[in-house]
Amino acid sequence: ANKNGVNDAWMWSIVSCESGGNPKAVGDKGTSFGLVQIHLPAHPNITRDQAFDPHFALSYLAENLSLGRSSLWTCARRV
């Protein structure tokens, strides 16, 4: 969060909503994975292993939030 200038409380609220903080979460009928529920069909450049990696997932979330791409997460639209 700090590296990308993103509010860490906002990130945590998205993680809590998307996966309940479970790095092994699987959603969207088996197409979204990990802490931030990366929807693999929409992101073919990301592997399932990357989506499940908490460090990758949090960096991915922070980078996208800093670029104004919060709409990638349903939960970000609710916060």
Short mmCIF file of N, CA and C in Angstrom, two decimals:
data_model
loop_
_atom_site.label_atom_id
_atom_site.label_comp_id
_atom_site.label_asym_id
_atom_site.label_seq_id
_atom_site.Cartn_x
_atom_site.Cartn_y
_atom_site.Cartn_z
N ALA A 1 0.83 -1.19 0.00
CA ALA A 1 0.00 0.00 0.00
C ALA A 1 0.88 1.25 0.00
N ASN A 2 1.83 1.29 0.91
CA ASN A 2 2.68 2.47 1.01
C ASN A 2 3.49 2.70 -0.25
N LYS A 3 4.03 1.62 -0.82
CA LYS A 3 4.85 1.71 -2.03
C LYS A 3 4.08 2.36 -3.17
N ASN A 4 2.77 2.08 -3.24
CA ASN A 4 1.94 2.59 -4.33
C ASN A 4 1.09 3.79 -3.92
N GLY A 5 1.26 4.27 -2.70
CA GLY A 5 0.51 5.43 -2.24
C GLY A 5 -0.98 5.16 -2.08
N VAL A 6 -1.30 3.93 -1.68
CA VAL A 6 -2.70 3.53 -1.52
C VAL A 6 -3.00 3.37 -0.03
N ASN A 7 -4.18 3.77 0.37
CA ASN A 7 -4.61 3.66 1.76
C ASN A 7 -4.71 2.18 2.14
N ASP A 8 -3.96 1.77 3.17
CA ASP A 8 -3.95 0.36 3.55
C ASP A 8 -5.29 -0.10 4.13
N ALA A 9 -6.02 0.80 4.76
CA ALA A 9 -7.35 0.44 5.28
C ALA A 9 -8.30 0.12 4.13
N TRP A 10 -8.19 0.86 3.04
CA TRP A 10 -9.01 0.60 1.86
C TRP A 10 -8.65 -0.77 1.27
N MET A 11 -7.35 -1.05 1.19
CA MET A 11 -6.94 -2.36 0.69
C MET A 11 -7.49 -3.47 1.57
N TRP A 12 -7.36 -3.31 2.89
CA TRP A 12 -7.83 -4.35 3.80
C TRP A 12 -9.34 -4.53 3.67
N SER A 13 -10.08 -3.46 3.49
CA SER A 13 -11.53 -3.60 3.35
C SER A 13 -11.87 -4.39 2.08
N ILE A 14 -11.10 -4.21 1.02
CA ILE A 14 -11.33 -4.96 -0.21
C ILE A 14 -10.99 -6.43 0.00
N VAL A 15 -9.84 -6.69 0.62
CA VAL A 15 -9.42 -8.08 0.89
C VAL A 15 -10.46 -8.77 1.78
N SER A 16 -10.91 -8.08 2.82
CA SER A 16 -11.90 -8.66 3.74
C SER A 16 -13.19 -9.01 3.01
N CYS A 17 -13.62 -8.13 2.15
CA CYS A 17 -14.86 -8.34 1.41
C CYS A 17 -14.70 -9.44 0.35
N GLU A 18 -13.59 -9.41 -0.39
CA GLU A 18 -13.39 -10.35 -1.49
C GLU A 18 -13.18 -11.78 -1.02
N SER A 19 -12.32 -11.97 0.00
CA SER A 19 -11.93 -13.33 0.38
C SER A 19 -12.08 -13.63 1.87
N GLY A 20 -12.48 -12.64 2.64
CA GLY A 20 -12.51 -12.83 4.09
C GLY A 20 -11.11 -12.98 4.67
N GLY A 21 -10.10 -12.54 3.91
CA GLY A 21 -8.71 -12.66 4.35
C GLY A 21 -8.12 -14.04 4.14
N ASN A 22 -8.81 -14.89 3.38
CA ASN A 22 -8.35 -16.25 3.12
C ASN A 22 -7.53 -16.29 1.83
N PRO A 23 -6.21 -16.54 1.94
CA PRO A 23 -5.38 -16.56 0.73
C PRO A 23 -5.67 -17.76 -0.17
N LYS A 24 -6.44 -18.72 0.31
CA LYS A 24 -6.78 -19.90 -0.48
C LYS A 24 -8.21 -19.86 -1.00
N ALA A 25 -8.83 -18.69 -0.91
CA ALA A 25 -10.23 -18.55 -1.34
C ALA A 25 -10.38 -18.77 -2.85
N VAL A 26 -11.48 -19.43 -3.19
CA VAL A 26 -11.85 -19.64 -4.59
C VAL A 26 -13.29 -19.16 -4.73
N GLY A 27 -13.53 -18.32 -5.72
CA GLY A 27 -14.87 -17.77 -5.91
C GLY A 27 -15.27 -17.74 -7.36
N ASP A 28 -16.39 -17.13 -7.60
CA ASP A 28 -16.93 -16.99 -8.96
C ASP A 28 -16.95 -18.31 -9.72
N LYS A 29 -17.50 -19.33 -9.04
CA LYS A 29 -17.63 -20.66 -9.64
C LYS A 29 -16.29 -21.23 -10.12
N GLY A 30 -15.24 -20.96 -9.33
CA GLY A 30 -13.92 -21.52 -9.61
C GLY A 30 -13.08 -20.75 -10.59
N THR A 31 -13.35 -19.45 -10.76
CA THR A 31 -12.58 -18.66 -11.71
C THR A 31 -11.82 -17.50 -11.07
N SER A 32 -12.04 -17.25 -9.78
CA SER A 32 -11.34 -16.18 -9.08
C SER A 32 -10.63 -16.78 -7.87
N PHE A 33 -9.39 -16.29 -7.63
CA PHE A 33 -8.55 -16.96 -6.66
C PHE A 33 -7.80 -16.00 -5.75
N GLY A 34 -7.55 -16.47 -4.51
CA GLY A 34 -6.68 -15.79 -3.58
C GLY A 34 -7.29 -14.67 -2.78
N LEU A 35 -6.42 -13.95 -2.09
CA LEU A 35 -6.84 -12.87 -1.19
C LEU A 35 -7.69 -11.82 -1.88
N VAL A 36 -7.32 -11.48 -3.11
CA VAL A 36 -8.02 -10.39 -3.78
C VAL A 36 -8.93 -10.89 -4.90
N GLN A 37 -9.10 -12.21 -4.97
CA GLN A 37 -10.01 -12.83 -5.93
C GLN A 37 -9.74 -12.36 -7.37
N ILE A 38 -8.53 -12.65 -7.83
CA ILE A 38 -8.16 -12.30 -9.20
C ILE A 38 -8.93 -13.22 -10.14
N HIS A 39 -9.70 -12.63 -11.01
CA HIS A 39 -10.55 -13.35 -11.96
C HIS A 39 -9.70 -13.71 -13.18
N LEU A 40 -9.25 -14.96 -13.22
CA LEU A 40 -8.28 -15.36 -14.24
C LEU A 40 -8.77 -15.24 -15.68
N PRO A 41 -10.03 -15.52 -16.01
CA PRO A 41 -10.44 -15.34 -17.41
C PRO A 41 -10.24 -13.91 -17.92
N ALA A 42 -10.33 -12.95 -17.02
CA ALA A 42 -10.15 -11.55 -17.42
C ALA A 42 -8.68 -11.13 -17.40
N HIS A 43 -7.82 -11.99 -16.84
CA HIS A 43 -6.39 -11.66 -16.71
C HIS A 43 -5.56 -12.87 -17.12
N PRO A 44 -5.54 -13.20 -18.41
CA PRO A 44 -4.84 -14.41 -18.87
C PRO A 44 -3.33 -14.37 -18.65
N ASN A 45 -2.78 -13.21 -18.36
CA ASN A 45 -1.34 -13.09 -18.11
C ASN A 45 -0.97 -13.46 -16.67
N ILE A 46 -1.96 -13.72 -15.82
CA ILE A 46 -1.72 -14.09 -14.43
C ILE A 46 -2.03 -15.57 -14.26
N THR A 47 -1.11 -16.27 -13.60
CA THR A 47 -1.32 -17.70 -13.36
C THR A 47 -2.11 -17.91 -12.07
N ARG A 48 -2.64 -19.09 -11.94
CA ARG A 48 -3.37 -19.45 -10.73
C ARG A 48 -2.44 -19.38 -9.51
N ASP A 49 -1.19 -19.85 -9.69
CA ASP A 49 -0.23 -19.78 -8.59
C ASP A 49 0.03 -18.34 -8.16
N GLN A 50 0.14 -17.44 -9.12
CA GLN A 50 0.32 -16.02 -8.79
C GLN A 50 -0.88 -15.48 -8.03
N ALA A 51 -2.07 -15.82 -8.49
CA ALA A 51 -3.29 -15.34 -7.84
C ALA A 51 -3.37 -15.81 -6.39
N PHE A 52 -2.88 -17.02 -6.12
CA PHE A 52 -2.90 -17.56 -4.76
C PHE A 52 -1.75 -17.02 -3.90
N ASP A 53 -0.74 -16.42 -4.50
CA ASP A 53 0.41 -15.90 -3.75
C ASP A 53 0.02 -14.57 -3.10
N PRO A 54 -0.03 -14.52 -1.75
CA PRO A 54 -0.47 -13.29 -1.08
C PRO A 54 0.36 -12.06 -1.44
N HIS A 55 1.66 -12.21 -1.58
CA HIS A 55 2.51 -11.06 -1.91
C HIS A 55 2.19 -10.54 -3.30
N PHE A 56 2.04 -11.45 -4.25
CA PHE A 56 1.69 -11.03 -5.61
C PHE A 56 0.32 -10.37 -5.61
N ALA A 57 -0.64 -11.01 -4.96
CA ALA A 57 -2.02 -10.51 -4.98
C ALA A 57 -2.13 -9.11 -4.37
N LEU A 58 -1.47 -8.90 -3.25
CA LEU A 58 -1.55 -7.59 -2.60
C LEU A 58 -0.83 -6.52 -3.44
N SER A 59 0.29 -6.89 -4.03
CA SER A 59 0.99 -5.94 -4.92
C SER A 59 0.13 -5.61 -6.13
N TYR A 60 -0.52 -6.63 -6.67
CA TYR A 60 -1.39 -6.44 -7.83
C TYR A 60 -2.55 -5.51 -7.48
N LEU A 61 -3.15 -5.74 -6.33
CA LEU A 61 -4.24 -4.89 -5.87
C LEU A 61 -3.76 -3.45 -5.69
N ALA A 62 -2.66 -3.27 -4.97
CA ALA A 62 -2.15 -1.92 -4.70
C ALA A 62 -1.80 -1.19 -5.99
N GLU A 63 -1.15 -1.88 -6.91
CA GLU A 63 -0.77 -1.24 -8.17
C GLU A 63 -2.00 -0.80 -8.95
N ASN A 64 -2.98 -1.68 -9.04
CA ASN A 64 -4.19 -1.34 -9.80
C ASN A 64 -5.00 -0.24 -9.13
N LEU A 65 -5.07 -0.24 -7.81
CA LEU A 65 -5.77 0.84 -7.11
C LEU A 65 -5.06 2.17 -7.36
N SER A 66 -3.74 2.15 -7.36
CA SER A 66 -2.99 3.40 -7.57
C SER A 66 -3.17 3.93 -8.99
N LEU A 67 -3.51 3.04 -9.92
CA LEU A 67 -3.73 3.44 -11.31
C LEU A 67 -5.20 3.75 -11.61
N GLY A 68 -6.02 3.76 -10.55
CA GLY A 68 -7.43 4.09 -10.72
C GLY A 68 -8.27 2.96 -11.26
N ARG A 69 -7.80 1.74 -11.09
CA ARG A 69 -8.52 0.57 -11.61
C ARG A 69 -9.26 -0.19 -10.51
N SER A 70 -9.84 0.52 -9.59
CA SER A 70 -10.55 -0.14 -8.50
C SER A 70 -11.78 -0.90 -8.98
N SER A 71 -12.29 -0.54 -10.15
CA SER A 71 -13.49 -1.21 -10.66
C SER A 71 -13.25 -2.68 -11.00
N LEU A 72 -11.98 -3.12 -10.97
CA LEU A 72 -11.69 -4.55 -11.19
C LEU A 72 -12.24 -5.40 -10.05
N TRP A 73 -12.50 -4.77 -8.90
CA TRP A 73 -13.00 -5.49 -7.72
C TRP A 73 -14.40 -5.02 -7.36
N THR A 74 -15.31 -5.95 -7.35
CA THR A 74 -16.69 -5.64 -6.96
C THR A 74 -16.72 -4.99 -5.59
N CYS A 75 -15.94 -5.50 -4.68
CA CYS A 75 -15.95 -4.98 -3.31
C CYS A 75 -15.43 -3.54 -3.24
N ALA A 76 -14.53 -3.16 -4.11
CA ALA A 76 -14.03 -1.78 -4.12
C ALA A 76 -15.13 -0.81 -4.51
N ARG A 77 -16.05 -1.29 -5.32
CA ARG A 77 -17.16 -0.43 -5.73
C ARG A 77 -18.14 -0.20 -4.60
N ARG A 78 -18.11 -1.08 -3.59
CA ARG A 78 -19.03 -0.98 -2.45
C ARG A 78 -18.47 -0.14 -1.32
N VAL A 79 -17.14 0.03 -1.30
CA VAL A 79 -16.46 0.72 -0.19
C VAL A 79 -16.44 2.21 -0.42
#
